[in-house]
């Protein structure tokens, strides 16, 4: 049986509303112009500090913006999402078939845990690995490495499923297989360029990649 790491945003849930509203809130609090919605959607996936950095270019202001984002996410943003149709059934089926499942996300781990706890299928995930508030863990290679450590897995004994090139980059860093999902925020061109092992057009496709 496989051990399967799932990304959160763009893979299990459509979190565009919550994330973009929190980014806009943070920028407004910082007195910065808010980019168009299409640009805000590109903030979904990378670590927050990576996204705020080019706009604010000052370590103290970046940390202030991150805190403004988290303040709104804690009260509103964490619940502003929709579960992708069919993904819950697939997650439950994979768990029922005996696969080990975990969530590996660049989202702040306390927020990720709060979201997963409220998902009807959240109980099947053996571990939830997210970014540390201080930023010590924030990029996918580090987060996947942390998942290996927590689950006591041998190196290369897992798959990463995600919607952005960061997920595929992290998988390649560790020499593990990857599945790029096309219902999220990255798109086929991005995922192919990153070198995804497989692509999945809809959640049901995942069941065929990980048979009983």
mmCIF file of C-alpha atoms in Angstrom:
data_model
loop_
_atom_site.group_PDB
_atom_site.id
_atom_site.type_symbol
_atom_site.label_atom_id
_atom_site.label_comp_id
_atom_site.label_asym_id
_atom_site.label_seq_id
_atom_site.Cartn_x
_atom_site.Cartn_y
_atom_site.Cartn_z
ATOM 1 C CA UNK A 1 0.000 0.000 0.000
ATOM 2 C CA UNK A 2 1.175 3.518 -0.767
ATOM 3 C CA UNK A 3 1.674 6.448 1.563
ATOM 4 C CA UNK A 4 0.036 9.452 -0.071
ATOM 5 C CA UNK A 5 0.646 13.100 0.806
ATOM 6 C CA UNK A 6 -2.173 15.466 -0.165
ATOM 7 C CA UNK A 7 -1.759 19.182 -0.626
ATOM 8 C CA UNK A 8 -4.662 21.169 0.876
ATOM 9 C CA UNK A 9 -5.445 24.364 -1.065
ATOM 10 C CA UNK A 10 -6.389 23.562 -4.657
ATOM 11 C CA UNK A 11 -6.336 19.820 -4.041
ATOM 12 C CA UNK A 12 -8.786 19.030 -1.255
ATOM 13 C CA UNK A 13 -10.499 22.412 -1.009
ATOM 14 C CA UNK A 14 -11.140 25.435 -3.219
ATOM 15 C CA UNK A 15 -9.880 28.097 -0.835
ATOM 16 C CA UNK A 16 -9.567 30.975 -3.308
ATOM 17 C CA UNK A 17 -12.124 33.167 -1.534
ATOM 18 C CA UNK A 18 -10.575 32.867 1.908
ATOM 19 C CA UNK A 19 -6.977 33.281 0.799
ATOM 20 C CA UNK A 20 -7.526 36.199 -1.563
ATOM 21 C CA UNK A 21 -9.704 38.066 0.933
ATOM 22 C CA UNK A 22 -7.043 37.644 3.620
ATOM 23 C CA UNK A 23 -4.294 38.843 1.266
ATOM 24 C CA UNK A 24 -6.395 41.865 0.325
ATOM 25 C CA UNK A 25 -7.049 42.588 4.003
ATOM 26 C CA UNK A 26 -3.345 42.425 4.832
ATOM 27 C CA UNK A 27 -2.385 44.753 1.990
ATOM 28 C CA UNK A 28 -5.110 47.225 2.941
ATOM 29 C CA UNK A 29 -3.866 47.244 6.525
ATOM 30 C CA UNK A 30 -0.365 47.938 5.211
ATOM 31 C CA UNK A 31 -1.598 50.820 3.038
ATOM 32 C CA UNK A 32 -0.674 48.962 -0.143
ATOM 33 C CA UNK A 33 -2.776 48.714 -3.322
ATOM 34 C CA UNK A 34 -4.666 45.459 -3.753
ATOM 35 C CA UNK A 35 -3.841 43.661 -7.040
ATOM 36 C CA UNK A 36 -6.596 42.378 -9.343
ATOM 37 C CA UNK A 37 -8.229 39.075 -8.446
ATOM 38 C CA UNK A 38 -6.307 37.191 -11.138
ATOM 39 C CA UNK A 39 -3.025 38.223 -9.526
ATOM 40 C CA UNK A 40 -4.251 37.457 -6.013
ATOM 41 C CA UNK A 41 -4.996 33.868 -7.056
ATOM 42 C CA UNK A 42 -1.285 33.327 -7.713
ATOM 43 C CA UNK A 43 -0.768 33.685 -3.950
ATOM 44 C CA UNK A 44 -2.431 30.319 -3.497
ATOM 45 C CA UNK A 45 0.339 27.778 -3.040
ATOM 46 C CA UNK A 46 3.596 29.605 -2.211
ATOM 47 C CA UNK A 47 4.583 30.480 1.366
ATOM 48 C CA UNK A 48 3.148 33.833 2.472
ATOM 49 C CA UNK A 49 6.541 35.432 3.048
ATOM 50 C CA UNK A 50 7.591 34.554 -0.511
ATOM 51 C CA UNK A 51 4.534 36.340 -1.882
ATOM 52 C CA UNK A 52 4.635 39.418 0.342
ATOM 53 C CA UNK A 53 8.391 39.820 -0.100
ATOM 54 C CA UNK A 54 8.538 41.379 -3.585
ATOM 55 C CA UNK A 55 5.787 43.868 -2.703
ATOM 56 C CA UNK A 56 7.020 44.999 0.702
ATOM 57 C CA UNK A 57 10.795 44.445 0.449
ATOM 58 C CA UNK A 58 11.331 44.920 4.177
ATOM 59 C CA UNK A 59 11.548 42.096 6.697
ATOM 60 C CA UNK A 60 9.595 43.904 9.425
ATOM 61 C CA UNK A 61 6.797 44.927 7.050
ATOM 62 C CA UNK A 62 6.617 41.405 5.628
ATOM 63 C CA UNK A 63 6.110 39.980 9.119
ATOM 64 C CA UNK A 64 3.466 42.617 9.856
ATOM 65 C CA UNK A 65 1.595 41.715 6.675
ATOM 66 C CA UNK A 66 1.780 38.003 7.505
ATOM 67 C CA UNK A 67 0.259 38.728 10.912
ATOM 68 C CA UNK A 68 -2.575 40.775 9.392
ATOM 69 C CA UNK A 69 -3.286 37.871 7.027
ATOM 70 C CA UNK A 70 -3.321 35.364 9.864
ATOM 71 C CA UNK A 71 -5.552 37.525 12.044
ATOM 72 C CA UNK A 72 -8.300 37.542 9.424
ATOM 73 C CA UNK A 73 -7.733 33.911 8.476
ATOM 74 C CA UNK A 74 -8.183 32.871 12.099
ATOM 75 C CA UNK A 75 -11.584 34.552 12.360
ATOM 76 C CA UNK A 76 -12.990 34.274 8.832
ATOM 77 C CA UNK A 77 -10.664 32.907 6.171
ATOM 78 C CA UNK A 78 -10.317 29.350 7.442
ATOM 79 C CA UNK A 79 -14.025 28.710 6.766
ATOM 80 C CA UNK A 80 -14.170 30.463 3.378
ATOM 81 C CA UNK A 81 -13.693 27.415 1.194
ATOM 82 C CA UNK A 82 -15.551 24.660 -0.649
ATOM 83 C CA UNK A 83 -14.637 20.983 -0.768
ATOM 84 C CA UNK A 84 -14.052 19.819 -4.344
ATOM 85 C CA UNK A 85 -16.803 17.519 -5.610
ATOM 86 C CA UNK A 86 -15.792 13.893 -5.310
ATOM 87 C CA UNK A 87 -12.536 14.342 -3.417
ATOM 88 C CA UNK A 88 -14.004 13.208 -0.113
ATOM 89 C CA UNK A 89 -15.197 9.911 -1.593
ATOM 90 C CA UNK A 90 -11.760 9.320 -3.115
ATOM 91 C CA UNK A 91 -9.934 10.051 0.141
ATOM 92 C CA UNK A 92 -12.226 7.677 2.050
ATOM 93 C CA UNK A 93 -11.796 4.987 -0.614
ATOM 94 C CA UNK A 94 -8.006 5.253 -0.561
ATOM 95 C CA UNK A 95 -7.986 5.038 3.215
ATOM 96 C CA UNK A 96 -10.361 2.098 3.144
ATOM 97 C CA UNK A 97 -8.080 0.313 0.694
ATOM 98 C CA UNK A 98 -5.273 0.490 3.244
ATOM 99 C CA UNK A 99 -3.213 3.425 1.982
ATOM 100 C CA UNK A 100 -1.650 5.746 4.560
ATOM 101 C CA UNK A 101 -2.762 9.336 4.050
ATOM 102 C CA UNK A 102 -1.339 12.634 5.271
ATOM 103 C CA UNK A 103 -1.761 16.303 4.443
ATOM 104 C CA UNK A 104 1.382 18.264 3.520
ATOM 105 C CA UNK A 105 0.661 21.950 2.967
ATOM 106 C CA UNK A 106 2.443 25.293 2.995
ATOM 107 C CA UNK A 107 -0.488 26.659 4.989
ATOM 108 C CA UNK A 108 0.196 27.551 8.624
ATOM 109 C CA UNK A 109 -0.132 24.194 10.431
ATOM 110 C CA UNK A 110 -2.583 25.335 13.147
ATOM 111 C CA UNK A 111 -4.884 26.701 10.433
ATOM 112 C CA UNK A 112 -4.512 23.547 8.341
ATOM 113 C CA UNK A 113 -5.408 21.400 11.344
ATOM 114 C CA UNK A 114 -8.468 23.550 12.034
ATOM 115 C CA UNK A 115 -9.684 23.124 8.451
ATOM 116 C CA UNK A 116 -9.025 19.382 8.312
ATOM 117 C CA UNK A 117 -10.803 18.852 11.637
ATOM 118 C CA UNK A 118 -13.975 20.280 10.084
ATOM 119 C CA UNK A 119 -13.857 18.202 6.891
ATOM 120 C CA UNK A 120 -16.167 15.167 6.919
ATOM 121 C CA UNK A 121 -13.265 12.962 5.801
ATOM 122 C CA UNK A 122 -10.537 14.692 7.825
ATOM 123 C CA UNK A 123 -10.291 11.890 10.367
ATOM 124 C CA UNK A 124 -8.579 9.519 7.920
ATOM 125 C CA UNK A 125 -5.413 11.597 7.662
ATOM 126 C CA UNK A 126 -2.731 10.109 9.851
ATOM 127 C CA UNK A 127 -0.744 13.363 10.051
ATOM 128 C CA UNK A 128 -1.076 16.998 9.033
ATOM 129 C CA UNK A 129 2.180 18.779 8.242
ATOM 130 C CA UNK A 130 2.077 22.523 7.667
ATOM 131 C CA UNK A 131 4.258 25.581 7.823
ATOM 132 C CA UNK A 132 5.547 26.743 11.186
ATOM 133 C CA UNK A 133 4.360 30.231 12.203
ATOM 134 C CA UNK A 134 7.984 31.414 12.393
ATOM 135 C CA UNK A 135 8.708 30.252 8.847
ATOM 136 C CA UNK A 136 11.274 27.594 9.793
ATOM 137 C CA UNK A 137 9.252 25.105 7.758
ATOM 138 C CA UNK A 138 7.498 26.714 4.812
ATOM 139 C CA UNK A 139 8.632 25.222 1.485
ATOM 140 C CA UNK A 140 7.481 21.870 0.105
ATOM 141 C CA UNK A 141 10.862 20.095 0.216
ATOM 142 C CA UNK A 142 11.154 20.900 3.937
ATOM 143 C CA UNK A 143 7.519 19.999 4.608
ATOM 144 C CA UNK A 144 7.744 16.661 2.809
ATOM 145 C CA UNK A 145 10.914 15.921 4.750
ATOM 146 C CA UNK A 146 9.055 16.677 7.976
ATOM 147 C CA UNK A 147 6.279 14.300 6.920
ATOM 148 C CA UNK A 148 8.814 11.525 6.357
ATOM 149 C CA UNK A 149 10.191 12.120 9.837
ATOM 150 C CA UNK A 150 6.818 12.203 11.614
ATOM 151 C CA UNK A 151 5.548 9.085 9.858
ATOM 152 C CA UNK A 152 8.887 7.267 10.227
ATOM 153 C CA UNK A 153 8.885 6.501 6.510
ATOM 154 C CA UNK A 154 11.855 5.262 4.522
ATOM 155 C CA UNK A 155 13.122 7.816 2.031
ATOM 156 C CA UNK A 156 11.310 7.718 -1.339
ATOM 157 C CA UNK A 157 8.391 5.695 0.090
ATOM 158 C CA UNK A 158 5.499 8.050 -0.719
ATOM 159 C CA UNK A 159 3.591 10.022 -3.358
ATOM 160 C CA UNK A 160 2.752 13.736 -3.405
ATOM 161 C CA UNK A 161 -0.577 14.951 -4.816
ATOM 162 C CA UNK A 162 -0.978 18.671 -5.478
ATOM 163 C CA UNK A 163 -2.077 21.381 -7.874
ATOM 164 C CA UNK A 164 0.969 23.671 -8.080
ATOM 165 C CA UNK A 165 4.540 23.285 -9.289
ATOM 166 C CA UNK A 166 5.731 23.617 -5.677
ATOM 167 C CA UNK A 167 4.153 20.241 -4.902
ATOM 168 C CA UNK A 168 5.866 18.613 -7.846
ATOM 169 C CA UNK A 169 9.171 20.348 -7.073
ATOM 170 C CA UNK A 170 9.027 19.028 -3.512
ATOM 171 C CA UNK A 171 8.340 15.498 -4.703
ATOM 172 C CA UNK A 172 11.217 15.605 -7.170
ATOM 173 C CA UNK A 173 13.531 16.941 -4.459
ATOM 174 C CA UNK A 174 12.889 13.764 -2.478
ATOM 175 C CA UNK A 175 12.796 11.420 -5.457
ATOM 176 C CA UNK A 176 9.171 10.397 -4.960
ATOM 177 C CA UNK A 177 6.288 10.144 -7.414
ATOM 178 C CA UNK A 178 3.835 12.978 -7.904
ATOM 179 C CA UNK A 179 0.340 13.555 -9.226
ATOM 180 C CA UNK A 180 -0.609 16.989 -10.537
ATOM 181 C CA UNK A 181 -4.329 17.688 -10.204
ATOM 182 C CA UNK A 182 -5.996 19.853 -12.828
ATOM 183 C CA UNK A 183 -8.942 21.105 -10.761
ATOM 184 C CA UNK A 184 -6.781 23.438 -8.655
ATOM 185 C CA UNK A 185 -4.847 26.636 -9.280
ATOM 186 C CA UNK A 186 -1.765 25.607 -11.267
ATOM 187 C CA UNK A 187 -2.976 24.220 -14.557
ATOM 188 C CA UNK A 188 -1.711 21.572 -16.955
ATOM 189 C CA UNK A 189 1.151 23.571 -18.473
ATOM 190 C CA UNK A 190 2.619 24.423 -15.070
ATOM 191 C CA UNK A 191 2.363 20.848 -13.799
ATOM 192 C CA UNK A 192 3.807 19.287 -16.956
ATOM 193 C CA UNK A 193 6.702 21.739 -16.927
ATOM 194 C CA UNK A 194 7.405 20.850 -13.297
ATOM 195 C CA UNK A 195 7.646 17.173 -14.230
ATOM 196 C CA UNK A 196 4.589 15.602 -12.601
ATOM 197 C CA UNK A 197 4.670 11.807 -12.807
ATOM 198 C CA UNK A 198 0.935 11.688 -13.555
ATOM 199 C CA UNK A 199 -1.861 14.197 -14.143
ATOM 200 C CA UNK A 200 -5.412 13.780 -12.852
ATOM 201 C CA UNK A 201 -8.303 15.626 -14.496
ATOM 202 C CA UNK A 202 -10.834 14.816 -11.772
ATOM 203 C CA UNK A 203 -10.684 13.352 -8.268
ATOM 204 C CA UNK A 204 -11.986 9.955 -9.408
ATOM 205 C CA UNK A 205 -8.830 9.546 -11.526
ATOM 206 C CA UNK A 206 -6.786 9.183 -8.344
ATOM 207 C CA UNK A 207 -8.415 5.860 -7.479
ATOM 208 C CA UNK A 208 -7.027 4.264 -10.625
ATOM 209 C CA UNK A 209 -3.508 5.447 -9.796
ATOM 210 C CA UNK A 210 -3.576 3.821 -6.359
ATOM 211 C CA UNK A 211 -5.474 0.532 -6.691
ATOM 212 C CA UNK A 212 -6.206 -1.781 -3.804
#
